[in-house]
Amino acid sequence: MSKTKIFAPSRRAVLQGTAAATALSFDATLARVFAQTSGPIKIGVLNTFTKSVGLFGETTWRGIETYLEEHGNKIGGRSVELIKEDDEFNPQVGLQKLRKLVESDKVHVVLGPLGSHIATAMIGYMKQSGTPWIVTGAGSTALTKERMPNMYRATLSNWQVANPMGTWEAKNGIKDVVVIASDFLAGHDVAEAFAEAFEKNGGKIAKQVFPPVGTNDFSAYITDLRSINPGAVYGFFAGSEAGRFVKQFQQFGLKGKVKLTGFQSMLDSDTFPLQGSSAVGGLSSSIYCETLDTPENKNLIARYASKSKDLPGIFTESGYTVMRIIDDAVKSVGGNIENAADFCKAIGKTNIVAPRGPVRFDPDTHQAIQNVYIREVHEEGGKFVNKVIDVVKEVGDYPGNKA
Amino acid sequence: MGEFVFFLLALAWPFLAGSYGTGLITEALIFAIAAMSLDLLMGYSGLVSFGHAAFFGVGAYALALSGMKLGLNPWLGILVAVMTSALAALIIGYFCVRVSGVAFIMLTLAFAQLLYSAAVKWRGITGGSDGIGGFDRPQIAGLSLNDPIYMYFACLLGFVLSLWLLRRIINSQFGHALVGLRENETRMRALGFSTDRLKLCAFVLSGAFAGFAGALYAIYNSFISPDALSFAQSGMFLLMVVLGGVGSLLGPAIGAAIFLLMKQFVSSHTEHWLAIVGIIFVCCVMFFRSGVYGFLKQWLERGART
């Protein structure tokens, strides 16, 4: 080994560096130990804050902050410490972060994740650890089939939102539908739930197609759609794909001939900037609508205005409402969130009117029971919004998930 | 001597660190096995594989599926996983060893991507992008691997066993032939070695060890998804090997630990952790040509002399 020396720190420098680094990390550990004995309620927020879906994590986070600001950063009379971890939309990373939150940060409750694949990965570990876990985002229908005592889903299940839409369309004069859904698990979940209800109520599924994730050019699918010429198309896409599909649907001249309908994520406030006027008139179902005319929702809109120029979307509302659920549960156990079993039971007794409407939990599967709104896209003063045209009240979990 | 101290520390670790620290090192040990298996190819045989996650993932899926679909005992499952990965390496290696250089890199990458899409698309078997989860960790003699300390020692045992076996391989005549292959393939052929067969053997052995690591990983996480097969994962293995020191076996193991710990700590503080890890990586490549292990070794030797 007779290479030229490029970098050779003196031993003292290295030792000093190491000592400094050790001292730093030791300090951090100490701080953690002390925080454990007295102190704040620790909430671990495991969500996706980067990658293409990072926006959803950010808006969830803002909803959480909105609630805390409204309540003086206190929950059940105790101060709150939020610990934010990014799962990078990767289940392996999600598990690493989950272990850190539970074992190192010793959080009292875990919120998240966004991805169903990450939620699936978390099941084994969470069963073991017993840490209270409220799912915000992940929609996989099968998730609540686990019926874990320490897991509640405060947001939608794919079945819950897609199934009522199938019934609604069949009962509102649509006779045949082409289902087009992104080819990953959620897409299949949604397509199946929609088709089941639509056919049960006398509708006919003309065709089901599953374009691969990341499709840029939908022309082949849309040409096919034109030749079938069904009463409506039911779509499941999210993010930029939803933007492209709806735009191309209009560009190919199908708008006005075939009714555009879809899942919540296809026609939502975060896709409108990509879709513009091509979204107008589109129908979708969701557990939330930004223009709901209730005092709870108006309050959220007013408070959120200081954080963003946009109206709150489904994820902001989820972040806000999940904090309300925790707040109520902590109050009902007299602030003693450390008793996980009692705290979980208290969550199960949730009965609130959130901005989205009334929310309670299925005692068996722990899925939130909530209203599903049928919404139509409108243009209002240059802005695009969803408006409620019908409500399906208190929709529960997929019956197949029950014991 | 240094290794002995290391080993003692490893034995005492779960009692020094809490359950979180134990879990971290458990994961590091698992990735260390995978990184060492890649080093057998990269460092000793001169074959840079950009698809090593394929064997890691195949092992993990084999363990999960043999348990879920066939009801096999996880201990047998590990054996099945190792054999399946070796078989996959045999098939993939059969094609790959025929080419060298960039073509070899690309071909290994292509095969890994092939398996990745299979895992995503074959929903009935692999659970698609959501993966397979919720299987229980096995028990041995009444000791459940659900206990983080037993899980740790199981992985430590696996690591020591792998290190020992890989060293035996490298120090054998076969191992020396592999090094000859790395240094001068033409000459080895002129000497009468069947170089393709040698390469294939190295490929299969390496795949088997990666599969072993994958099986342990599936047990550790009680979960497996296509991300374990992704080319980001393959890239991570490469980084671990280069960071630790190519061709030093223990180096890549250290590289794996450094990479995981660094990632864990940096990413909790900033979302731009990749940029920081990237800068550290660039510095390592520029200043520690022989990796962290090589640097440490040089430093210790110099210290001993003065």
XYZ file of C-alpha atoms in Angstrom:
709
model
C 0.000 0.000 0.000
C 2.204 2.835 -1.169
C -0.387 5.255 -2.403
C 0.087 8.963 -1.993
C -1.458 10.296 1.170
C -4.342 12.531 0.299
C -6.088 12.697 3.596
C -4.510 11.758 6.881
C -6.020 13.395 9.943
C -3.966 13.333 13.098
C -5.158 10.863 15.646
C -6.022 13.639 18.061
C -8.332 15.299 15.564
C -10.155 12.045 15.003
C -10.509 11.424 18.730
C -11.804 14.913 19.354
C -14.306 14.514 16.572
C -15.493 11.190 17.941
C -15.792 12.558 21.452
C -17.833 15.497 20.234
C -20.084 13.227 18.233
C -20.607 10.896 21.201
C -21.401 13.791 23.514
C -23.946 15.095 21.063
C -25.740 11.811 20.642
C -25.620 11.184 24.388
C -27.287 14.514 25.027
C -30.042 13.610 22.649
C -30.569 10.278 24.404
C -30.738 11.952 27.796
C -33.273 14.441 26.579
C -35.377 11.571 25.351
C -35.224 9.715 28.658
C -36.340 12.767 30.591
C -39.115 13.540 28.182
C -40.377 10.021 28.775
C -41.047 10.352 32.469
C -42.873 13.633 32.633
C -44.316 15.112 29.766
C -45.857 15.560 26.475
C -48.013 13.180 24.506
C -45.849 11.824 21.723
C -47.441 11.281 18.375
C -45.493 9.558 15.623
C -46.519 10.708 12.172
C -45.360 8.106 9.662
C -46.301 9.309 6.218
C -44.844 9.931 2.782
C -43.334 13.392 2.556
C -41.164 12.898 -0.518
C -41.566 11.255 -3.922
C -44.535 11.850 -6.207
C -47.136 11.409 -3.452
C -45.267 13.554 -0.911
C -47.871 16.254 -1.304
C -50.446 14.059 0.441
C -48.179 13.639 3.452
C -47.580 17.368 3.587
C -51.280 18.216 3.479
C -52.035 15.624 6.171
C -49.329 17.233 8.286
C -50.864 20.675 7.790
C -54.225 19.337 8.928
C -52.612 18.004 12.109
C -50.945 21.358 12.727
C -54.174 23.226 12.097
C -55.893 21.271 14.846
C -53.034 21.773 17.299
C -52.870 25.510 16.649
C -56.592 25.775 17.219
C -56.202 24.040 20.586
C -53.074 25.755 21.873
C -50.843 22.763 21.135
C -52.610 20.787 23.864
C -54.474 17.512 23.750
C -56.499 16.333 26.709
C -54.741 18.991 28.794
C -51.237 17.739 27.956
C -48.734 19.265 25.591
C -47.994 17.459 22.370
C -44.785 16.435 20.677
C -45.112 15.454 17.034
C -42.410 13.253 15.560
C -42.423 13.211 11.792
C -40.901 10.360 9.791
C -40.831 9.919 6.041
C -41.375 6.373 4.769
C -40.347 7.283 1.183
C -43.362 5.231 0.009
C -41.207 2.152 0.596
C -42.372 -0.524 3.078
C -38.829 -1.448 4.129
C -38.083 2.153 5.020
C -41.498 2.414 6.649
C -40.682 -0.502 8.946
C -37.313 0.980 9.894
C -38.984 4.266 10.758
C -41.796 2.539 12.609
C -39.267 0.740 14.833
C -37.565 4.026 15.532
C -40.836 5.715 16.482
C -41.991 2.905 18.742
C -38.743 1.723 20.319
C -36.521 4.786 20.328
C -38.928 7.737 20.457
C -41.466 5.670 22.435
C -44.449 7.383 20.861
C -47.889 6.841 22.391
C -49.696 6.546 19.116
C -48.706 6.100 15.467
C -50.542 7.943 12.672
C -50.268 6.822 9.069
C -49.249 5.566 6.613
C -50.365 6.726 3.190
C -49.445 3.604 1.218
C -51.396 0.375 1.626
C -48.222 -1.616 1.001
C -46.625 0.133 3.959
C -49.671 -0.519 6.134
C -49.518 -4.217 5.181
C -45.863 -4.286 6.194
C -46.674 -2.688 9.541
C -49.295 -5.257 10.582
C -46.933 -7.949 11.876
C -44.889 -5.523 13.909
C -47.861 -3.609 15.303
C -49.591 -6.799 16.414
C -46.485 -7.570 18.436
C -45.913 -4.126 19.857
C -49.529 -3.271 20.679
C -48.882 0.447 20.195
C -52.096 2.321 19.343
C -52.215 2.875 15.590
C -54.613 5.076 13.638
C -54.416 4.602 9.889
C -54.667 7.807 7.886
C -54.567 7.367 4.144
C -53.970 3.708 3.293
C -57.197 2.486 1.703
C -56.700 -1.237 1.127
C -60.054 -2.908 1.787
C -58.401 -5.962 3.364
C -56.528 -3.928 5.982
C -59.374 -3.869 8.509
C -59.939 -7.585 7.997
C -57.097 -8.050 10.496
C -59.414 -6.742 13.256
C -56.445 -5.752 15.403
C -57.422 -4.362 18.808
C -54.876 -1.540 18.549
C -55.588 -0.449 14.974
C -58.294 1.941 13.788
C -58.748 3.393 10.326
C -59.954 6.969 10.507
C -59.965 7.439 6.741
C -61.619 5.731 3.804
C -61.517 2.113 2.763
C -61.488 1.587 -1.016
C -64.633 -0.513 -0.809
C -66.441 2.061 1.310
C -66.110 4.791 -1.308
C -66.363 2.763 -4.526
C -69.275 0.501 -3.625
C -71.913 3.201 -2.925
C -70.935 4.887 -6.197
C -71.777 1.683 -8.077
C -75.231 1.615 -6.494
C -75.760 5.321 -7.082
C -74.863 5.186 -10.786
C -77.096 2.173 -11.408
C -79.986 3.950 -9.706
C -79.433 7.218 -11.544
C -79.976 6.122 -15.083
C -76.572 4.802 -16.083
C -76.990 1.424 -17.772
C -73.510 0.380 -18.821
C -70.057 1.381 -17.639
C -66.471 0.841 -18.707
C -64.188 0.602 -15.682
C -60.652 1.865 -16.159
C -58.320 1.628 -13.173
C -54.632 1.961 -12.478
C -52.994 -1.468 -12.365
C -52.023 -1.806 -8.732
C -53.795 -3.230 -5.754
C -55.954 -0.209 -4.965
C -57.128 -0.059 -8.579
C -58.301 -3.660 -8.429
C -59.906 -3.084 -5.013
C -61.877 -0.131 -6.328
C -62.870 -1.735 -9.641
C -64.151 -4.841 -7.887
C -66.144 -2.918 -5.266
C -67.718 -0.650 -7.876
C -68.573 -3.445 -10.319
C -70.154 -5.589 -7.601
C -72.611 -2.880 -6.551
C -73.292 -1.668 -10.084
C -74.161 -5.126 -11.391
C -76.194 -5.994 -8.312
C -78.406 -3.001 -9.051
C -78.997 -3.955 -12.663
C -76.111 -2.214 -14.391
C -73.811 -3.821 -16.907
C -70.028 -3.640 -16.859
C -69.136 -3.403 -20.542
C -65.408 -3.788 -19.960
C -62.701 -3.509 -17.318
C -59.203 -2.329 -18.271
C -56.130 -1.811 -16.113
C -53.502 0.483 -17.643
C -50.067 0.111 -16.022
C -49.005 2.593 -13.350
C -47.352 5.618 -14.925
C -49.222 5.520 -18.245
C -48.694 8.786 -20.158
C -50.762 8.194 -23.241
C -54.298 6.906 -22.764
C -55.257 7.239 -26.453
C -55.529 3.481 -27.043
C -57.849 3.090 -24.052
C -59.920 6.123 -24.979
C -60.325 5.016 -28.601
C -61.557 1.690 -27.299
C -63.915 3.563 -25.004
C -65.310 5.529 -27.930
C -66.093 2.396 -29.924
C -67.886 0.797 -26.955
C -69.708 4.087 -26.249
C -71.016 3.265 -22.763
C -73.257 5.457 -20.628
C -70.370 6.277 -18.326
C -66.750 5.572 -17.613
C -65.690 4.845 -14.033
C -62.050 5.620 -13.407
C -59.517 5.127 -10.669
C -56.359 7.204 -11.031
C -54.377 9.364 -8.654
C -52.124 12.390 -8.942
C -50.650 13.231 -12.327
C -52.198 10.175 -13.990
C -55.657 11.393 -13.018
C -54.704 14.726 -14.550
C -53.636 13.165 -17.833
C -56.572 10.801 -18.146
C -59.245 13.440 -17.595
C -57.549 15.895 -19.956
C -57.146 13.347 -22.734
C -60.734 12.220 -22.214
C -61.794 15.727 -23.197
C -59.231 16.127 -25.983
C -60.590 13.016 -27.697
C -64.038 14.571 -27.653
C -65.678 12.095 -25.314
C -66.730 14.678 -22.791
C -70.463 15.197 -23.026
C -70.942 11.878 -24.812
C -69.740 9.499 -22.105
C -70.337 10.532 -18.494
C -67.067 10.961 -16.595
C -67.258 9.344 -13.149
C -64.646 8.011 -10.800
C -63.052 7.428 -7.437
C -62.323 10.277 -5.022
C -58.701 10.639 -6.109
C -59.541 11.102 -9.804
C -61.464 14.361 -9.434
C -60.161 16.105 -6.343
C -58.769 19.467 -5.353
C -55.200 18.304 -5.879
C -55.859 17.166 -9.448
C -57.889 20.204 -10.585
C -54.819 22.341 -11.341
C -53.742 19.634 -13.823
C -57.191 19.126 -15.294
C -58.615 22.605 -15.546
C -61.990 22.852 -17.215
C -61.803 19.266 -18.501
C -62.845 18.136 -15.012
C -66.041 20.193 -14.912
C -69.150 18.034 -14.719
C -67.233 14.970 -13.570
C -68.782 12.891 -10.782
C -66.900 11.211 -7.981
C -67.542 9.763 -4.534
C -65.573 10.593 -1.432
C -65.809 10.796 2.340
C -65.182 14.542 2.176
C -66.101 17.515 0.063
C -64.356 20.864 0.448
C -67.569 22.870 -0.038
C -69.620 21.107 2.638
C -71.838 23.725 4.248
C -71.489 22.778 7.916
C -70.131 24.828 10.836
C -67.391 22.226 11.393
C -66.164 22.462 7.825
C -66.408 26.239 7.726
C -64.284 26.379 10.854
C -61.642 24.174 9.227
C -61.646 26.290 6.067
C -61.242 29.499 8.060
C -58.354 28.109 10.120
C -56.644 26.498 7.167
C -56.663 29.770 5.242
C -53.646 30.958 7.235
C -51.652 27.930 6.052
C -52.577 27.678 2.422
C -54.403 29.553 -0.296
C -56.132 26.330 -1.326
C -59.221 24.859 0.252
C -58.536 21.902 2.538
C -58.575 18.557 0.737
C -59.330 15.069 1.965
C -55.872 14.635 3.513
C -55.932 17.914 5.393
C -59.320 17.022 6.757
C -57.996 13.585 7.745
C -55.077 15.077 9.652
C -57.397 17.498 11.407
C -60.022 14.903 12.284
C -57.603 12.262 13.505
C -56.253 14.766 16.027
C -59.788 15.436 17.171
C -60.293 11.687 17.648
C -57.100 11.418 19.726
C -58.028 14.524 21.720
C -61.428 13.101 22.660
C -60.003 9.699 23.532
C -57.238 11.180 25.710
C -59.805 13.286 27.542
C -62.032 10.297 28.193
C -59.154 8.347 29.790
C -58.256 11.343 31.953
C -55.058 12.132 30.079
C -53.559 8.712 30.707
C -52.584 7.839 27.136
C -49.825 5.597 28.535
C -52.433 2.920 29.208
C -52.615 1.721 25.612
C -55.464 -0.747 26.079
C -57.800 1.797 27.668
C -56.790 4.425 25.153
C -57.588 2.074 22.261
C -60.997 1.311 23.755
C -61.636 5.029 24.093
C -60.852 5.545 20.407
C -63.409 2.864 19.644
C -66.060 4.966 21.412
C -65.412 7.958 19.163
C -68.616 9.695 18.193
C -67.928 13.086 16.694
C -69.094 15.445 14.018
C -65.978 16.178 11.999
C -65.691 18.588 9.068
C -66.517 15.615 6.841
C -69.613 14.772 8.896
C -70.344 12.246 11.654
C -67.575 9.736 12.375
C -67.619 6.641 14.584
C -65.879 3.270 14.392
C -67.128 -0.181 13.524
C -66.802 -2.078 16.834
C -65.672 -5.203 14.995
C -63.280 -4.129 12.231
C -62.397 -0.640 13.540
C -63.127 1.000 10.215
C -64.547 4.538 10.414
C -68.273 4.645 9.636
C -68.947 7.842 7.729
C -70.938 9.559 5.017
C -70.036 9.069 1.376
C -70.652 12.113 -0.784
C -71.454 12.008 -4.473
C -69.779 15.122 -5.832
C -69.824 17.087 -9.060
C -67.034 19.359 -10.290
C -68.019 23.006 -10.744
C -66.213 26.099 -11.881
C -66.601 29.039 -9.545
C -64.897 32.338 -10.308
C -62.010 30.711 -12.144
C -61.566 28.077 -9.426
C -62.618 24.468 -9.579
C -64.454 22.850 -6.690
C -66.484 19.759 -5.910
C -70.086 20.180 -4.842
C -72.203 17.609 -3.106
C -75.145 16.400 -5.183
C -76.099 13.415 -3.051
C -75.172 11.791 0.253
C -75.063 8.137 1.193
C -75.302 8.238 4.970
C -73.133 6.277 7.405
C -71.400 3.788 5.177
C -69.563 1.081 7.094
C -66.886 -1.466 6.320
C -66.856 -4.177 3.659
C -69.153 -6.896 5.048
C -66.595 -9.553 4.096
C -64.178 -8.088 6.637
C -66.422 -8.877 9.576
C -66.029 -11.890 11.782
C -7.274 -9.347 17.686
C -9.478 -6.551 16.428
C -11.998 -9.073 15.240
C -12.079 -10.753 18.624
C -12.914 -7.455 20.344
C -15.545 -6.913 17.698
C -17.045 -10.295 18.372
C -17.162 -9.722 22.132
C -18.877 -6.418 21.566
C -21.372 -8.138 19.278
C -22.137 -10.690 21.998
C -22.672 -8.023 24.625
C -24.523 -5.587 22.352
C -28.172 -6.561 23.051
C -27.522 -6.122 26.763
C -25.888 -2.731 26.277
C -28.306 -1.251 23.785
C -32.055 -1.150 24.113
C -34.439 -3.032 21.881
C -34.150 -0.337 19.220
C -30.361 -0.538 19.044
C -30.567 -4.322 18.966
C -33.007 -4.196 16.078
C -30.779 -1.825 14.144
C -27.758 -4.093 14.439
C -29.889 -7.146 13.608
C -30.799 -5.491 10.344
C -27.178 -4.471 9.788
C -26.060 -8.097 10.268
C -28.585 -9.278 7.687
C -27.484 -6.703 5.134
C -23.870 -7.488 5.989
C -24.394 -11.081 4.822
C -25.862 -9.807 1.548
C -23.034 -7.308 1.073
C -20.413 -9.994 1.734
C -22.064 -12.264 -0.803
C -21.827 -9.488 -3.379
C -18.192 -8.963 -2.437
C -17.467 -12.566 -3.381
C -18.506 -11.610 -6.914
C -17.249 -8.041 -7.062
C -14.150 -8.116 -4.939
C -12.797 -11.573 -5.625
C -14.106 -12.575 -9.026
C -14.213 -9.116 -10.600
C -17.860 -9.493 -11.631
C -19.849 -6.344 -10.848
C -23.463 -7.445 -10.433
C -26.081 -4.729 -10.557
C -28.883 -7.156 -9.855
C -27.923 -8.682 -6.570
C -31.256 -7.760 -4.992
C -32.791 -10.417 -7.237
C -31.324 -13.237 -5.133
C -31.959 -11.415 -1.898
C -35.596 -10.976 -2.911
C -36.014 -14.508 -4.238
C -34.775 -15.850 -0.906
C -37.176 -13.632 0.991
C -40.158 -14.584 -1.173
C -39.217 -18.267 -1.050
C -39.256 -18.172 2.732
C -42.553 -16.304 2.916
C -44.281 -18.482 0.329
C -42.970 -21.806 1.617
C -44.448 -20.862 4.976
C -47.719 -19.337 3.769
C -48.601 -21.616 0.860
C -46.886 -24.885 1.743
C -47.060 -24.587 5.525
C -43.355 -25.342 5.792
C -41.481 -24.845 9.050
C -39.459 -21.593 8.723
C -36.213 -23.432 9.485
C -36.841 -25.634 6.479
C -38.000 -22.454 4.774
C -34.520 -20.985 5.124
C -33.088 -24.046 3.427
C -35.662 -23.776 0.655
C -34.846 -20.089 0.304
C -31.122 -20.741 -0.057
C -31.734 -23.457 -2.617
C -34.227 -21.406 -4.601
C -31.843 -18.463 -4.751
C -29.014 -20.745 -5.811
C -31.225 -22.164 -8.535
C -32.215 -18.674 -9.688
C -28.532 -17.729 -9.710
C -27.736 -20.830 -11.739
C -30.291 -19.942 -14.401
C -29.482 -16.233 -14.500
C -25.750 -16.875 -14.197
C -25.833 -19.305 -17.118
C -26.583 -16.372 -19.394
C -24.667 -13.661 -17.567
C -21.250 -15.300 -17.341
C -21.094 -15.462 -21.126
C -20.554 -11.731 -21.277
C -18.309 -9.404 -19.328
C -17.854 -5.751 -18.448
C -20.760 -3.425 -19.065
C -22.801 -6.148 -20.745
C -22.575 -8.239 -17.581
C -23.730 -5.325 -15.453
C -26.660 -4.622 -17.748
C -27.694 -8.244 -18.022
C -27.749 -8.773 -14.257
C -29.771 -5.572 -13.947
C -32.200 -6.752 -16.615
C -32.797 -10.098 -14.924
C -33.364 -8.406 -11.578
C -35.910 -6.057 -13.154
C -37.601 -9.052 -14.739
C -38.054 -10.677 -11.343
C -39.177 -7.357 -9.913
C -42.001 -7.015 -12.444
C -42.945 -10.641 -11.895
C -43.305 -9.926 -8.174
C -45.452 -6.854 -8.878
C -47.649 -8.515 -11.484
C -48.120 -12.025 -10.166
C -50.695 -10.834 -7.686
C -52.161 -14.217 -6.775
C -48.830 -15.523 -5.508
C -46.810 -12.512 -4.423
C -49.571 -10.158 -3.275
C -48.477 -7.625 -5.910
C -47.152 -4.268 -4.837
C -48.682 -4.669 -1.363
C -46.461 -7.653 -0.669
C -46.966 -10.511 1.786
C -47.133 -9.737 5.468
C -48.133 -10.949 8.844
C -46.380 -14.303 9.016
C -44.987 -15.289 12.379
C -41.354 -15.557 13.285
C -40.273 -19.146 13.967
C -39.392 -20.782 17.258
C -36.397 -22.879 18.144
C -36.327 -25.048 21.254
C -39.130 -22.985 22.740
C -37.337 -19.692 22.093
C -39.403 -17.488 19.871
C -37.618 -15.200 17.442
C -40.284 -12.637 18.303
C -37.975 -11.757 21.149
C -35.573 -9.194 19.650
C -32.640 -10.678 21.565
C -33.115 -14.190 20.126
C -33.661 -12.701 16.683
C -30.407 -10.814 17.108
C -28.438 -13.888 18.102
C -29.954 -15.933 15.293
C -28.747 -13.288 12.835
C -25.357 -13.024 14.548
C -24.982 -16.791 14.221
C -25.979 -16.571 10.558
C -23.470 -13.798 10.035
C -20.567 -15.590 11.694
C -21.395 -18.773 9.819
C -21.520 -16.929 6.503
C -18.271 -15.090 7.220
C -16.541 -18.338 8.091
C -17.848 -20.173 5.043
C -17.051 -17.313 2.678
C -13.516 -17.124 4.084
C -13.093 -20.863 3.567
C -14.233 -20.445 -0.005
C -11.935 -17.514 -0.666
C -8.896 -19.194 0.853
C -9.498 -22.421 -1.026
C -7.942 -23.240 -4.383
C -11.238 -22.310 -5.942
C -11.028 -18.895 -4.288
C -7.526 -18.355 -5.595
C -8.690 -19.282 -9.059
C -11.408 -16.638 -8.760
C -8.822 -13.995 -7.898
C -6.818 -15.136 -10.909
C -9.932 -14.624 -12.976
C -10.264 -11.087 -11.697
C -6.639 -10.254 -12.410
C -6.257 -11.819 -15.833
C -8.967 -13.910 -17.398
C -7.095 -14.615 -20.633
C -4.189 -16.011 -18.737
C -6.422 -18.221 -16.614
C -7.955 -19.612 -19.757
C -4.498 -20.207 -21.192
C -3.623 -22.084 -18.018
C -6.472 -24.438 -18.731
C -9.166 -23.169 -16.356
C -12.715 -23.318 -17.520
C -13.384 -19.677 -16.728
C -17.102 -19.686 -17.505
C -17.671 -22.547 -15.117
C -15.632 -20.829 -12.422
C -17.670 -17.676 -12.808
C -20.919 -19.587 -12.705
C -19.853 -21.332 -9.494
C -19.036 -17.990 -7.896
C -22.356 -16.603 -9.110
C -24.363 -19.479 -7.646
C -22.522 -19.379 -4.305
C -22.993 -15.651 -4.091
C -26.685 -15.980 -4.939
C -27.141 -18.627 -2.248
C -25.685 -16.379 0.450
C -27.790 -13.449 -0.732
C -30.838 -15.716 -0.553
C -29.923 -16.659 3.003
C -29.787 -12.967 3.904
C -33.132 -12.438 2.164
C -34.736 -15.244 4.167
C -33.491 -13.747 7.433
C -34.778 -10.363 6.298
C -38.248 -11.765 5.614
C -38.297 -13.324 9.085
C -37.034 -10.130 10.686
C -39.687 -7.948 9.034
C -42.493 -10.558 8.913
C -43.074 -8.986 5.544
C -41.813 -8.982 1.987
C -42.662 -6.771 -0.971
C -41.214 -6.194 -4.452
C -39.104 -3.320 -3.133
C -36.624 -5.910 -1.859
C -36.045 -6.842 -5.523
C -35.843 -3.325 -6.856
C -32.759 -1.928 -8.502
C -32.556 0.686 -5.753
C -31.908 -2.237 -3.426
C -29.224 -3.602 -5.764
C -27.632 -0.164 -5.824
C -27.672 -0.094 -2.050
C -25.734 -3.367 -1.890
C -23.165 -1.939 -4.303
C -22.818 1.182 -2.155
C -22.296 -0.934 0.960
C -19.521 -2.923 -0.697
C -17.732 0.124 -2.095
C -18.145 2.087 1.131
C -16.698 -0.723 3.234
C -13.946 -1.759 0.872
C -14.112 -3.994 -2.183
C -12.464 -7.367 -1.784
C -12.066 -7.418 1.971
C -15.188 -9.410 2.976
C -15.358 -7.839 6.428
C -15.238 -4.406 4.779
C -18.606 -4.721 3.023
C -20.083 -5.966 6.306
C -18.881 -2.775 7.978
C -20.068 -0.822 4.961
C -23.547 -2.298 5.390
C -23.654 -1.280 9.038
C -22.376 2.232 8.349
C -24.795 2.740 5.487
C -27.830 1.594 7.488
C -26.980 3.544 10.627
C -26.096 6.658 8.682
C -29.312 6.465 6.744
C -31.380 5.871 9.846
C -29.993 8.844 11.724
C -29.640 11.328 8.896
C -33.064 10.631 7.411
C -34.785 11.332 10.732
C -33.438 14.852 10.635
C -33.769 15.797 7.020
C -35.709 14.623 4.017
C -32.636 15.354 1.921
C -30.668 12.568 3.546
C -29.718 11.099 0.181
C -27.763 14.239 -0.677
C -25.782 13.994 2.554
C -25.180 10.271 2.177
C -24.143 10.986 -1.414
C -21.563 13.562 -0.350
C -20.153 11.180 2.253
C -20.007 8.484 -0.376
C -18.121 10.745 -2.806
C -15.650 11.634 -0.045
C -15.159 7.961 0.783
C -14.446 7.060 -2.817
C -12.042 9.984 -3.217
C -10.150 9.766 0.048
C -10.452 6.157 1.185
C -9.701 4.261 -1.980
C -9.766 0.953 -0.160
C -12.961 1.730 1.713
C -13.556 2.327 5.375
C -12.100 -1.056 6.247
C -8.906 -0.426 4.317
C -8.546 2.977 5.922
C -9.070 1.607 9.424
C -6.604 -1.175 8.803
C -3.938 1.209 7.528
C -4.548 3.551 10.411
C -4.301 0.817 13.004
C -1.164 -0.598 11.443
C 0.442 2.828 11.425
C -0.600 3.271 15.043
C 0.961 -0.042 15.977
C 4.252 0.910 14.355
C 4.676 4.220 16.126
